């Protein structure tokens, strides 16, 4: 059986091709799954998709009409998939329930440190042989407060790094993580966490309850000189409200690896096109904002684990087995 993999990056292609062995073969495509590209999957019982694939109702209908019966998504998040439609169509859907939490946690700190110490601005200056320090002053993190919204595996890894910096730790989640508490974390309300934290990092999944978790009111609650980092899902932040706060000169820095309207932009080369997204265009102009293209997970270790889990999902489907990765089981 040939598996068709959509949205494969150049760096991950050899990992995917090496992981699939007979009787399963894989064909990698660099195009992303959309309503326009869905017909390419015709005749393929199993497809694999990336996190920015469009798996809404119309795309699922097109896939099912072409004979697709199983979708193996190469990510933990699945807010892009209409699971109700998939179930109605009798399609099996699986994801990667976990992979290296260190990849995302370390990158979240990379963003925090970069905006705190003005690394991008400094690098740009030195390329022009401008070695002044004006405007590059940062702050020690030691002794300051880190607020972690979501203390699962990734949030815990982020907390351990914060503990290594010697920071005070505040957490917010539906369930307390004993490992974080052993590090000295104190669980508080979201409002208190935002009001007291010098660094706020988001590590919660995107669902109806967390959509715009950081809205205008939440942003106004934060310290004016706080650092905000989001390496989870773009929809957690009301970006228009964030731009409004930035225009008022608030926040030492904002590091975003995700954006709520990133589909159709991230992972693609848009350098020769006019960007019609006015909110994103304005966001990247702020000198204290750093935006990256959803790359926090992108380490050889994490991608290797994602690919291995995806292969297992396909093998389990073929064998009629069900694992914790299955979102919609096989009929």
PDB file of C-alpha atoms in Angstrom:
ATOM      1  CA  UNK A   1       0.000   0.000   0.000  1.00  0.00           C
ATOM      2  CA  UNK A   2       1.303   3.438  -0.960  1.00  0.00           C
ATOM      3  CA  UNK A   3       0.784   6.215   1.580  1.00  0.00           C
ATOM      4  CA  UNK A   4       0.558   9.743   0.212  1.00  0.00           C
ATOM      5  CA  UNK A   5       2.185  12.296   2.533  1.00  0.00           C
ATOM      6  CA  UNK A   6       1.169  15.943   2.098  1.00  0.00           C
ATOM      7  CA  UNK A   7       3.112  19.006   3.232  1.00  0.00           C
ATOM      8  CA  UNK A   8       6.480  17.296   3.646  1.00  0.00           C
ATOM      9  CA  UNK A   9       9.396  19.642   4.349  1.00  0.00           C
ATOM     10  CA  UNK A  10      12.734  19.005   2.643  1.00  0.00           C
ATOM     11  CA  UNK A  11      14.475  18.191   5.934  1.00  0.00           C
ATOM     12  CA  UNK A  12      11.878  15.640   6.989  1.00  0.00           C
ATOM     13  CA  UNK A  13      11.483  13.893   3.618  1.00  0.00           C
ATOM     14  CA  UNK A  14      14.413  11.470   4.062  1.00  0.00           C
ATOM     15  CA  UNK A  15      13.224  10.614   7.593  1.00  0.00           C
ATOM     16  CA  UNK A  16       9.762   9.750   6.285  1.00  0.00           C
ATOM     17  CA  UNK A  17      11.041   7.785   3.302  1.00  0.00           C
ATOM     18  CA  UNK A  18      13.418   5.749   5.470  1.00  0.00           C
ATOM     19  CA  UNK A  19      10.777   5.003   8.099  1.00  0.00           C
ATOM     20  CA  UNK A  20       8.228   3.370   5.812  1.00  0.00           C
ATOM     21  CA  UNK A  21       9.205  -0.157   4.760  1.00  0.00           C
ATOM     22  CA  UNK A  22       7.438  -2.850   2.756  1.00  0.00           C
ATOM     23  CA  UNK A  23       4.582  -3.605   2.484  1.00  0.00           C
ATOM     24  CA  UNK A  24       3.985   0.095   3.136  1.00  0.00           C
ATOM     25  CA  UNK A  25       5.545   2.622   0.796  1.00  0.00           C
ATOM     26  CA  UNK A  26       5.316   6.396   0.907  1.00  0.00           C
ATOM     27  CA  UNK A  27       5.240   9.158  -1.675  1.00  0.00           C
ATOM     28  CA  UNK A  28       6.071  12.597  -0.314  1.00  0.00           C
ATOM     29  CA  UNK A  29       4.542  15.804  -1.636  1.00  0.00           C
ATOM     30  CA  UNK A  30       5.603  19.325  -0.713  1.00  0.00           C
ATOM     31  CA  UNK A  31       2.111  20.688  -1.407  1.00  0.00           C
ATOM     32  CA  UNK A  32      -0.295  21.066   1.491  1.00  0.00           C
ATOM     33  CA  UNK A  33      -3.668  19.398   1.641  1.00  0.00           C
ATOM     34  CA  UNK A  34      -6.434  21.813   0.686  1.00  0.00           C
ATOM     35  CA  UNK A  35      -9.711  21.562  -1.159  1.00  0.00           C
ATOM     36  CA  UNK A  36      -7.782  22.213  -4.387  1.00  0.00           C
ATOM     37  CA  UNK A  37      -5.139  19.527  -3.778  1.00  0.00           C
ATOM     38  CA  UNK A  38      -7.421  16.861  -2.283  1.00  0.00           C
ATOM     39  CA  UNK A  39      -8.061  15.188  -5.686  1.00  0.00           C
ATOM     40  CA  UNK A  40      -4.364  14.210  -5.773  1.00  0.00           C
ATOM     41  CA  UNK A  41      -5.151  11.654  -3.056  1.00  0.00           C
ATOM     42  CA  UNK A  42      -7.594   9.723  -5.246  1.00  0.00           C
ATOM     43  CA  UNK A  43      -6.847   6.015  -5.096  1.00  0.00           C
ATOM     44  CA  UNK A  44      -4.849   6.241  -1.854  1.00  0.00           C
ATOM     45  CA  UNK A  45      -6.449   4.468   1.084  1.00  0.00           C
ATOM     46  CA  UNK A  46      -4.093   6.155   3.558  1.00  0.00           C
ATOM     47  CA  UNK A  47      -2.756   9.688   3.547  1.00  0.00           C
ATOM     48  CA  UNK A  48      -0.547  11.577   5.985  1.00  0.00           C
ATOM     49  CA  UNK A  49      -0.974  15.294   6.644  1.00  0.00           C
ATOM     50  CA  UNK A  50       0.846  18.154   8.322  1.00  0.00           C
ATOM     51  CA  UNK A  51      -0.480  20.412  11.057  1.00  0.00           C
ATOM     52  CA  UNK A  52      -1.627  23.115   8.610  1.00  0.00           C
ATOM     53  CA  UNK A  53      -3.636  20.795   6.385  1.00  0.00           C
ATOM     54  CA  UNK A  54      -7.248  21.709   5.707  1.00  0.00           C
ATOM     55  CA  UNK A  55      -9.282  18.761   6.922  1.00  0.00           C
ATOM     56  CA  UNK A  56     -12.644  20.462   7.123  1.00  0.00           C
ATOM     57  CA  UNK A  57     -15.847  18.906   5.838  1.00  0.00           C
ATOM     58  CA  UNK A  58     -15.452  19.631   2.100  1.00  0.00           C
ATOM     59  CA  UNK A  59     -11.891  18.250   2.009  1.00  0.00           C
ATOM     60  CA  UNK A  60     -12.881  15.126   3.935  1.00  0.00           C
ATOM     61  CA  UNK A  61     -15.806  14.585   1.548  1.00  0.00           C
ATOM     62  CA  UNK A  62     -13.428  14.849  -1.418  1.00  0.00           C
ATOM     63  CA  UNK A  63     -10.942  12.459   0.167  1.00  0.00           C
ATOM     64  CA  UNK A  64     -13.621   9.896   0.972  1.00  0.00           C
ATOM     65  CA  UNK A  65     -14.982  10.095  -2.575  1.00  0.00           C
ATOM     66  CA  UNK A  66     -11.491   9.314  -3.848  1.00  0.00           C
ATOM     67  CA  UNK A  67     -11.158   6.222  -1.682  1.00  0.00           C
ATOM     68  CA  UNK A  68      -9.219   7.545   1.315  1.00  0.00           C
ATOM     69  CA  UNK A  69     -10.120   5.697   4.498  1.00  0.00           C
ATOM     70  CA  UNK A  70      -7.367   6.673   6.909  1.00  0.00           C
ATOM     71  CA  UNK A  71      -5.684   9.986   7.810  1.00  0.00           C
ATOM     72  CA  UNK A  72      -2.442   9.952   9.793  1.00  0.00           C
ATOM     73  CA  UNK A  73      -1.717  13.498  10.931  1.00  0.00           C
ATOM     74  CA  UNK A  74       1.903  14.266  11.795  1.00  0.00           C
ATOM     75  CA  UNK A  75       1.149  16.492  14.783  1.00  0.00           C
ATOM     76  CA  UNK A  76      -0.329  16.503  18.262  1.00  0.00           C
ATOM     77  CA  UNK A  77      -2.907  19.203  17.593  1.00  0.00           C
ATOM     78  CA  UNK A  78      -5.979  18.308  15.553  1.00  0.00           C
ATOM     79  CA  UNK A  79      -8.083  21.474  15.634  1.00  0.00           C
ATOM     80  CA  UNK A  80      -7.845  21.516  11.816  1.00  0.00           C
ATOM     81  CA  UNK A  81      -9.821  18.250  11.493  1.00  0.00           C
ATOM     82  CA  UNK A  82     -13.613  17.983  11.503  1.00  0.00           C
ATOM     83  CA  UNK A  83     -13.795  14.771  13.508  1.00  0.00           C
ATOM     84  CA  UNK A  84     -17.594  14.565  13.306  1.00  0.00           C
ATOM     85  CA  UNK A  85     -17.521  14.547   9.516  1.00  0.00           C
ATOM     86  CA  UNK A  86     -14.668  12.027   9.496  1.00  0.00           C
ATOM     87  CA  UNK A  87     -16.693   9.704  11.729  1.00  0.00           C
ATOM     88  CA  UNK A  88     -19.785  10.078   9.563  1.00  0.00           C
ATOM     89  CA  UNK A  89     -17.727   9.180   6.501  1.00  0.00           C
ATOM     90  CA  UNK A  90     -16.265   6.123   8.236  1.00  0.00           C
ATOM     91  CA  UNK A  91     -12.709   7.454   8.094  1.00  0.00           C
ATOM     92  CA  UNK A  92     -10.053   6.570  10.646  1.00  0.00           C
ATOM     93  CA  UNK A  93      -8.100   9.530  12.000  1.00  0.00           C
ATOM     94  CA  UNK A  94      -4.923   9.290  14.063  1.00  0.00           C
ATOM     95  CA  UNK A  95      -2.447  11.826  15.359  1.00  0.00           C
ATOM     96  CA  UNK A  96       0.871  11.828  17.242  1.00  0.00           C
ATOM     97  CA  UNK A  97      -0.203  12.149  20.860  1.00  0.00           C
ATOM     98  CA  UNK A  98       3.260  13.085  22.094  1.00  0.00           C
ATOM     99  CA  UNK A  99       6.835  13.681  21.021  1.00  0.00           C
ATOM    100  CA  UNK A 100       9.923  15.332  22.475  1.00  0.00           C
ATOM    101  CA  UNK A 101       8.600  18.090  24.774  1.00  0.00           C
ATOM    102  CA  UNK A 102      12.090  19.567  24.935  1.00  0.00           C
ATOM    103  CA  UNK A 103      11.997  20.709  21.311  1.00  0.00           C
ATOM    104  CA  UNK A 104       9.100  23.099  21.938  1.00  0.00           C
ATOM    105  CA  UNK A 105      10.086  24.112  25.477  1.00  0.00           C
ATOM    106  CA  UNK A 106      13.651  24.947  24.455  1.00  0.00           C
ATOM    107  CA  UNK A 107      12.438  26.958  21.474  1.00  0.00           C
ATOM    108  CA  UNK A 108       9.981  28.867  23.646  1.00  0.00           C
ATOM    109  CA  UNK A 109      12.923  29.925  25.786  1.00  0.00           C
ATOM    110  CA  UNK A 110      14.880  30.740  22.622  1.00  0.00           C
ATOM    111  CA  UNK A 111      12.165  33.235  21.717  1.00  0.00           C
ATOM    112  CA  UNK A 112      12.018  34.662  25.234  1.00  0.00           C
ATOM    113  CA  UNK A 113      15.771  35.138  25.420  1.00  0.00           C
ATOM    114  CA  UNK A 114      15.989  36.577  21.912  1.00  0.00           C
ATOM    115  CA  UNK A 115      13.421  39.307  22.558  1.00  0.00           C
ATOM    116  CA  UNK A 116      14.752  40.016  26.053  1.00  0.00           C
ATOM    117  CA  UNK A 117      18.332  40.529  24.862  1.00  0.00           C
ATOM    118  CA  UNK A 118      17.420  42.082  21.488  1.00  0.00           C
ATOM    119  CA  UNK A 119      19.345  39.398  19.609  1.00  0.00           C
ATOM    120  CA  UNK A 120      17.720  39.958  16.200  1.00  0.00           C
ATOM    121  CA  UNK A 121      18.316  43.704  16.323  1.00  0.00           C
ATOM    122  CA  UNK A 122      21.913  43.194  17.462  1.00  0.00           C
ATOM    123  CA  UNK A 123      22.594  40.676  14.692  1.00  0.00           C
ATOM    124  CA  UNK A 124      21.133  42.993  12.049  1.00  0.00           C
ATOM    125  CA  UNK A 125      23.286  45.859  13.279  1.00  0.00           C
ATOM    126  CA  UNK A 126      26.544  43.947  13.294  1.00  0.00           C
ATOM    127  CA  UNK A 127      25.930  42.790   9.738  1.00  0.00           C
ATOM    128  CA  UNK A 128      26.090  46.494   8.878  1.00  0.00           C
ATOM    129  CA  UNK A 129      29.159  46.917  11.114  1.00  0.00           C
ATOM    130  CA  UNK A 130      27.119  48.941  13.599  1.00  0.00           C
ATOM    131  CA  UNK A 131      28.440  47.889  16.991  1.00  0.00           C
ATOM    132  CA  UNK A 132      26.567  50.331  19.234  1.00  0.00           C
ATOM    133  CA  UNK A 133      24.732  49.026  22.300  1.00  0.00           C
ATOM    134  CA  UNK A 134      22.001  51.666  22.244  1.00  0.00           C
ATOM    135  CA  UNK A 135      18.595  50.026  22.612  1.00  0.00           C
ATOM    136  CA  UNK A 136      19.986  46.550  23.320  1.00  0.00           C
ATOM    137  CA  UNK A 137      19.664  46.487  27.108  1.00  0.00           C
ATOM    138  CA  UNK A 138      17.862  43.442  28.479  1.00  0.00           C
ATOM    139  CA  UNK A 139      17.095  42.156  31.968  1.00  0.00           C
ATOM    140  CA  UNK A 140      18.332  39.314  34.175  1.00  0.00           C
ATOM    141  CA  UNK A 141      15.785  36.515  34.386  1.00  0.00           C
ATOM    142  CA  UNK A 142      17.176  35.250  37.682  1.00  0.00           C
ATOM    143  CA  UNK A 143      14.825  36.187  40.507  1.00  0.00           C
ATOM    144  CA  UNK A 144      11.991  37.175  38.187  1.00  0.00           C
ATOM    145  CA  UNK A 145       8.700  35.334  37.726  1.00  0.00           C
ATOM    146  CA  UNK A 146       7.828  32.853  34.997  1.00  0.00           C
ATOM    147  CA  UNK A 147       4.140  32.180  34.398  1.00  0.00           C
ATOM    148  CA  UNK A 148       3.316  28.918  32.635  1.00  0.00           C
ATOM    149  CA  UNK A 149      -0.169  28.514  31.191  1.00  0.00           C
ATOM    150  CA  UNK A 150      -0.476  24.766  30.683  1.00  0.00           C
ATOM    151  CA  UNK A 151       1.822  22.475  32.666  1.00  0.00           C
ATOM    152  CA  UNK A 152       1.686  19.231  30.734  1.00  0.00           C
ATOM    153  CA  UNK A 153       4.831  17.643  29.323  1.00  0.00           C
ATOM    154  CA  UNK A 154       5.936  20.714  27.376  1.00  0.00           C
ATOM    155  CA  UNK A 155       4.952  23.113  30.134  1.00  0.00           C
ATOM    156  CA  UNK A 156       6.880  20.993  32.622  1.00  0.00           C
ATOM    157  CA  UNK A 157       9.984  21.065  30.418  1.00  0.00           C
ATOM    158  CA  UNK A 158       9.641  24.862  30.128  1.00  0.00           C
ATOM    159  CA  UNK A 159       9.293  25.065  33.915  1.00  0.00           C
ATOM    160  CA  UNK A 160      12.451  23.041  34.500  1.00  0.00           C
ATOM    161  CA  UNK A 161      14.425  25.501  32.377  1.00  0.00           C
ATOM    162  CA  UNK A 162      12.888  28.431  34.245  1.00  0.00           C
ATOM    163  CA  UNK A 163      13.870  26.750  37.516  1.00  0.00           C
ATOM    164  CA  UNK A 164      17.410  26.503  36.204  1.00  0.00           C
ATOM    165  CA  UNK A 165      17.413  30.260  35.672  1.00  0.00           C
ATOM    166  CA  UNK A 166      16.447  30.689  39.314  1.00  0.00           C
ATOM    167  CA  UNK A 167      13.003  32.098  38.603  1.00  0.00           C
ATOM    168  CA  UNK A 168       9.877  32.193  40.739  1.00  0.00           C
ATOM    169  CA  UNK A 169       7.325  29.824  39.197  1.00  0.00           C
ATOM    170  CA  UNK A 170       3.597  30.336  38.744  1.00  0.00           C
ATOM    171  CA  UNK A 171       1.343  27.865  36.960  1.00  0.00           C
ATOM    172  CA  UNK A 172      -2.213  27.645  35.661  1.00  0.00           C
ATOM    173  CA  UNK A 173      -3.918  24.492  34.444  1.00  0.00           C
ATOM    174  CA  UNK A 174      -7.004  22.372  34.941  1.00  0.00           C
ATOM    175  CA  UNK A 175      -4.843  19.868  36.849  1.00  0.00           C
ATOM    176  CA  UNK A 176      -1.722  20.483  38.914  1.00  0.00           C
ATOM    177  CA  UNK A 177       1.502  18.756  37.855  1.00  0.00           C
ATOM    178  CA  UNK A 178       3.314  17.285  40.914  1.00  0.00           C
ATOM    179  CA  UNK A 179       6.669  17.499  39.097  1.00  0.00           C
ATOM    180  CA  UNK A 180       6.226  21.254  38.646  1.00  0.00           C
ATOM    181  CA  UNK A 181       5.179  21.664  42.256  1.00  0.00           C
ATOM    182  CA  UNK A 182       8.340  19.883  43.386  1.00  0.00           C
ATOM    183  CA  UNK A 183      10.280  22.597  41.543  1.00  0.00           C
ATOM    184  CA  UNK A 184       8.487  25.219  43.623  1.00  0.00           C
ATOM    185  CA  UNK A 185       5.656  26.113  41.254  1.00  0.00           C
ATOM    186  CA  UNK A 186       2.591  27.678  42.805  1.00  0.00           C
ATOM    187  CA  UNK A 187      -0.720  27.280  41.007  1.00  0.00           C
ATOM    188  CA  UNK A 188      -2.786  30.459  40.879  1.00  0.00           C
ATOM    189  CA  UNK A 189      -5.638  31.950  38.864  1.00  0.00           C
ATOM    190  CA  UNK A 190      -4.945  33.011  35.310  1.00  0.00           C
ATOM    191  CA  UNK A 191      -5.479  36.640  36.264  1.00  0.00           C
ATOM    192  CA  UNK A 192      -2.926  36.510  39.065  1.00  0.00           C
ATOM    193  CA  UNK A 193      -0.412  34.687  36.890  1.00  0.00           C
ATOM    194  CA  UNK A 194      -0.680  37.317  34.193  1.00  0.00           C
ATOM    195  CA  UNK A 195      -0.478  40.189  36.671  1.00  0.00           C
ATOM    196  CA  UNK A 196       2.654  38.929  38.458  1.00  0.00           C
ATOM    197  CA  UNK A 197       4.696  37.222  35.714  1.00  0.00           C
ATOM    198  CA  UNK A 198       7.652  38.756  33.915  1.00  0.00           C
ATOM    199  CA  UNK A 199       7.641  35.963  31.324  1.00  0.00           C
ATOM    200  CA  UNK A 200       4.347  34.352  30.246  1.00  0.00           C
ATOM    201  CA  UNK A 201       4.480  31.236  28.081  1.00  0.00           C
ATOM    202  CA  UNK A 202       1.514  29.368  26.579  1.00  0.00           C
ATOM    203  CA  UNK A 203       1.455  25.565  26.511  1.00  0.00           C
ATOM    204  CA  UNK A 204      -2.224  24.632  26.290  1.00  0.00           C
ATOM    205  CA  UNK A 205      -4.083  22.955  23.412  1.00  0.00           C
ATOM    206  CA  UNK A 206      -6.396  24.948  21.187  1.00  0.00           C
ATOM    207  CA  UNK A 207     -10.066  24.156  21.735  1.00  0.00           C
ATOM    208  CA  UNK A 208     -13.271  26.096  22.137  1.00  0.00           C
ATOM    209  CA  UNK A 209     -12.479  26.799  25.786  1.00  0.00           C
ATOM    210  CA  UNK A 210      -9.007  28.180  25.056  1.00  0.00           C
ATOM    211  CA  UNK A 211      -9.736  30.177  21.887  1.00  0.00           C
ATOM    212  CA  UNK A 212      -8.380  33.687  22.545  1.00  0.00           C
ATOM    213  CA  UNK A 213      -7.337  32.649  26.036  1.00  0.00           C
ATOM    214  CA  UNK A 214      -5.168  35.756  25.887  1.00  0.00           C
ATOM    215  CA  UNK A 215      -7.692  38.381  24.842  1.00  0.00           C
ATOM    216  CA  UNK A 216      -7.720  42.150  25.262  1.00  0.00           C
ATOM    217  CA  UNK A 217      -8.605  41.918  28.962  1.00  0.00           C
ATOM    218  CA  UNK A 218      -5.876  39.360  29.633  1.00  0.00           C
ATOM    219  CA  UNK A 219      -3.270  41.435  27.792  1.00  0.00           C
ATOM    220  CA  UNK A 220      -4.236  44.491  29.795  1.00  0.00           C
ATOM    221  CA  UNK A 221      -3.785  42.463  33.006  1.00  0.00           C
ATOM    222  CA  UNK A 222      -0.148  41.700  32.163  1.00  0.00           C
ATOM    223  CA  UNK A 223       2.764  43.834  33.268  1.00  0.00           C
ATOM    224  CA  UNK A 224       3.621  46.566  30.798  1.00  0.00           C
ATOM    225  CA  UNK A 225       7.196  45.272  30.582  1.00  0.00           C
ATOM    226  CA  UNK A 226       6.353  41.552  30.448  1.00  0.00           C
ATOM    227  CA  UNK A 227       7.525  39.063  27.824  1.00  0.00           C
ATOM    228  CA  UNK A 228       4.835  36.983  26.100  1.00  0.00           C
ATOM    229  CA  UNK A 229       5.686  33.739  24.283  1.00  0.00           C
ATOM    230  CA  UNK A 230       3.397  31.463  22.281  1.00  0.00           C
ATOM    231  CA  UNK A 231       4.778  28.244  20.809  1.00  0.00           C
ATOM    232  CA  UNK A 232       1.524  26.297  21.054  1.00  0.00           C
ATOM    233  CA  UNK A 233      -1.330  27.411  18.766  1.00  0.00           C
ATOM    234  CA  UNK A 234      -1.959  30.827  17.254  1.00  0.00           C
ATOM    235  CA  UNK A 235      -5.629  30.928  18.192  1.00  0.00           C
ATOM    236  CA  UNK A 236      -4.743  31.168  21.868  1.00  0.00           C
ATOM    237  CA  UNK A 237      -4.013  34.879  21.383  1.00  0.00           C
ATOM    238  CA  UNK A 238      -6.311  37.569  20.013  1.00  0.00           C
ATOM    239  CA  UNK A 239      -3.731  38.983  17.626  1.00  0.00           C
ATOM    240  CA  UNK A 240      -5.649  42.158  16.825  1.00  0.00           C
ATOM    241  CA  UNK A 241      -5.827  42.932  20.540  1.00  0.00           C
ATOM    242  CA  UNK A 242      -2.108  42.189  20.873  1.00  0.00           C
ATOM    243  CA  UNK A 243      -1.296  44.642  18.074  1.00  0.00           C
ATOM    244  CA  UNK A 244      -3.381  47.292  19.830  1.00  0.00           C
ATOM    245  CA  UNK A 245      -1.380  46.807  23.043  1.00  0.00           C
ATOM    246  CA  UNK A 246       1.924  46.892  21.182  1.00  0.00           C
ATOM    247  CA  UNK A 247       0.947  50.154  19.524  1.00  0.00           C
ATOM    248  CA  UNK A 248       0.654  51.619  23.013  1.00  0.00           C
ATOM    249  CA  UNK A 249       4.251  50.648  23.717  1.00  0.00           C
ATOM    250  CA  UNK A 250       3.497  47.775  26.063  1.00  0.00           C
ATOM    251  CA  UNK A 251       5.624  44.643  26.586  1.00  0.00           C
ATOM    252  CA  UNK A 252       9.370  44.194  26.622  1.00  0.00           C
ATOM    253  CA  UNK A 253       9.022  41.557  23.951  1.00  0.00           C
ATOM    254  CA  UNK A 254       6.669  39.126  22.234  1.00  0.00           C
ATOM    255  CA  UNK A 255       7.864  35.849  20.729  1.00  0.00           C
ATOM    256  CA  UNK A 256       5.401  34.039  18.474  1.00  0.00           C
ATOM    257  CA  UNK A 257       6.078  30.754  16.713  1.00  0.00           C
ATOM    258  CA  UNK A 258       2.412  30.451  15.759  1.00  0.00           C
ATOM    259  CA  UNK A 259      -0.241  32.776  14.366  1.00  0.00           C
ATOM    260  CA  UNK A 260      -4.006  32.342  14.368  1.00  0.00           C
ATOM    261  CA  UNK A 261      -4.290  32.848  10.593  1.00  0.00           C
ATOM    262  CA  UNK A 262      -1.081  31.024   9.655  1.00  0.00           C
ATOM    263  CA  UNK A 263      -2.740  28.486   7.334  1.00  0.00           C
ATOM    264  CA  UNK A 264      -1.790  29.313   3.767  1.00  0.00           C
ATOM    265  CA  UNK A 265       1.206  31.359   4.939  1.00  0.00           C
ATOM    266  CA  UNK A 266       3.474  29.393   7.241  1.00  0.00           C
ATOM    267  CA  UNK A 267       5.770  26.766   5.678  1.00  0.00           C
ATOM    268  CA  UNK A 268       5.497  28.602   2.333  1.00  0.00           C
ATOM    269  CA  UNK A 269       7.676  31.147   0.522  1.00  0.00           C
ATOM    270  CA  UNK A 270       5.617  34.334   0.258  1.00  0.00           C
ATOM    271  CA  UNK A 271       8.591  36.662  -0.144  1.00  0.00           C
ATOM    272  CA  UNK A 272       7.631  37.737  -3.657  1.00  0.00           C
ATOM    273  CA  UNK A 273       3.960  38.300  -2.887  1.00  0.00           C
ATOM    274  CA  UNK A 274       1.999  41.110  -1.298  1.00  0.00           C
ATOM    275  CA  UNK A 275       0.703  39.958   2.074  1.00  0.00           C
ATOM    276  CA  UNK A 276      -2.990  40.719   2.384  1.00  0.00           C
ATOM    277  CA  UNK A 277      -3.088  39.934   6.110  1.00  0.00           C
ATOM    278  CA  UNK A 278      -2.865  43.449   7.574  1.00  0.00           C
ATOM    279  CA  UNK A 279      -2.667  42.171  11.156  1.00  0.00           C
ATOM    280  CA  UNK A 280       0.380  40.008  10.476  1.00  0.00           C
ATOM    281  CA  UNK A 281       1.980  42.710   8.347  1.00  0.00           C
ATOM    282  CA  UNK A 282       1.650  45.176  11.227  1.00  0.00           C
ATOM    283  CA  UNK A 283       2.748  42.645  13.831  1.00  0.00           C
ATOM    284  CA  UNK A 284       6.139  41.964  12.249  1.00  0.00           C
ATOM    285  CA  UNK A 285       6.983  45.674  12.083  1.00  0.00           C
ATOM    286  CA  UNK A 286       7.294  46.058  15.861  1.00  0.00           C
ATOM    287  CA  UNK A 287      10.946  46.009  16.935  1.00  0.00           C
ATOM    288  CA  UNK A 288      10.141  44.066  20.103  1.00  0.00           C
ATOM    289  CA  UNK A 289       8.266  41.277  18.282  1.00  0.00           C
ATOM    290  CA  UNK A 290       9.834  38.115  16.885  1.00  0.00           C
ATOM    291  CA  UNK A 291       7.707  35.875  14.663  1.00  0.00           C
ATOM    292  CA  UNK A 292       8.907  32.466  13.459  1.00  0.00           C
ATOM    293  CA  UNK A 293       7.083  30.028  11.207  1.00  0.00           C
ATOM    294  CA  UNK A 294       5.838  27.245  13.505  1.00  0.00           C
ATOM    295  CA  UNK A 295       9.256  25.642  13.887  1.00  0.00           C
ATOM    296  CA  UNK A 296       9.389  24.964  17.634  1.00  0.00           C
ATOM    297  CA  UNK A 297       8.862  21.228  17.088  1.00  0.00           C
ATOM    298  CA  UNK A 298      11.377  21.103  14.246  1.00  0.00           C
ATOM    299  CA  UNK A 299      14.335  19.157  15.645  1.00  0.00           C
ATOM    300  CA  UNK A 300      15.700  15.894  14.311  1.00  0.00           C
ATOM    301  CA  UNK A 301      14.740  14.251  17.595  1.00  0.00           C
ATOM    302  CA  UNK A 302      11.125  15.431  17.625  1.00  0.00           C
ATOM    303  CA  UNK A 303      10.497  14.923  13.901  1.00  0.00           C
ATOM    304  CA  UNK A 304      12.007  11.436  14.174  1.00  0.00           C
ATOM    305  CA  UNK A 305       9.561  10.583  16.954  1.00  0.00           C
ATOM    306  CA  UNK A 306       6.672  12.072  14.978  1.00  0.00           C
ATOM    307  CA  UNK A 307       7.535  10.014  11.906  1.00  0.00           C
ATOM    308  CA  UNK A 308       7.939   6.798  13.925  1.00  0.00           C
ATOM    309  CA  UNK A 309       4.557   7.339  15.586  1.00  0.00           C
ATOM    310  CA  UNK A 310       2.956   8.034  12.200  1.00  0.00           C
ATOM    311  CA  UNK A 311       4.323   4.769  10.820  1.00  0.00           C
ATOM    312  CA  UNK A 312       2.970   2.896  13.848  1.00  0.00           C
ATOM    313  CA  UNK A 313      -0.430   4.516  13.311  1.00  0.00           C
ATOM    314  CA  UNK A 314      -0.518   3.276   9.721  1.00  0.00           C
ATOM    315  CA  UNK A 315       0.637  -0.221  10.702  1.00  0.00           C
ATOM    316  CA  UNK A 316      -1.964  -0.367  13.491  1.00  0.00           C
ATOM    317  CA  UNK A 317      -4.666   0.691  11.031  1.00  0.00           C
ATOM    318  CA  UNK A 318      -3.657  -2.048   8.598  1.00  0.00           C
ATOM    319  CA  UNK A 319      -3.700  -4.613  11.401  1.00  0.00           C
ATOM    320  CA  UNK A 320      -7.016  -3.418  12.795  1.00  0.00           C
ATOM    321  CA  UNK A 321      -5.457  -2.264  16.056  1.00  0.00           C
ATOM    322  CA  UNK A 322      -6.341   0.871  18.015  1.00  0.00           C
ATOM    323  CA  UNK A 323      -3.862   2.924  20.036  1.00  0.00           C
ATOM    324  CA  UNK A 324      -4.017   6.086  22.149  1.00  0.00           C
ATOM    325  CA  UNK A 325      -3.224   8.059  18.974  1.00  0.00           C
ATOM    326  CA  UNK A 326      -6.560   7.254  17.327  1.00  0.00           C
ATOM    327  CA  UNK A 327      -9.069  10.109  17.309  1.00  0.00           C
ATOM    328  CA  UNK A 328     -11.697   8.397  15.147  1.00  0.00           C
ATOM    329  CA  UNK A 329     -11.516   4.584  15.189  1.00  0.00           C
ATOM    330  CA  UNK A 330     -11.817   2.269  12.231  1.00  0.00           C
ATOM    331  CA  UNK A 331     -15.324   0.973  11.609  1.00  0.00           C
TER     332      UNK A 331
END
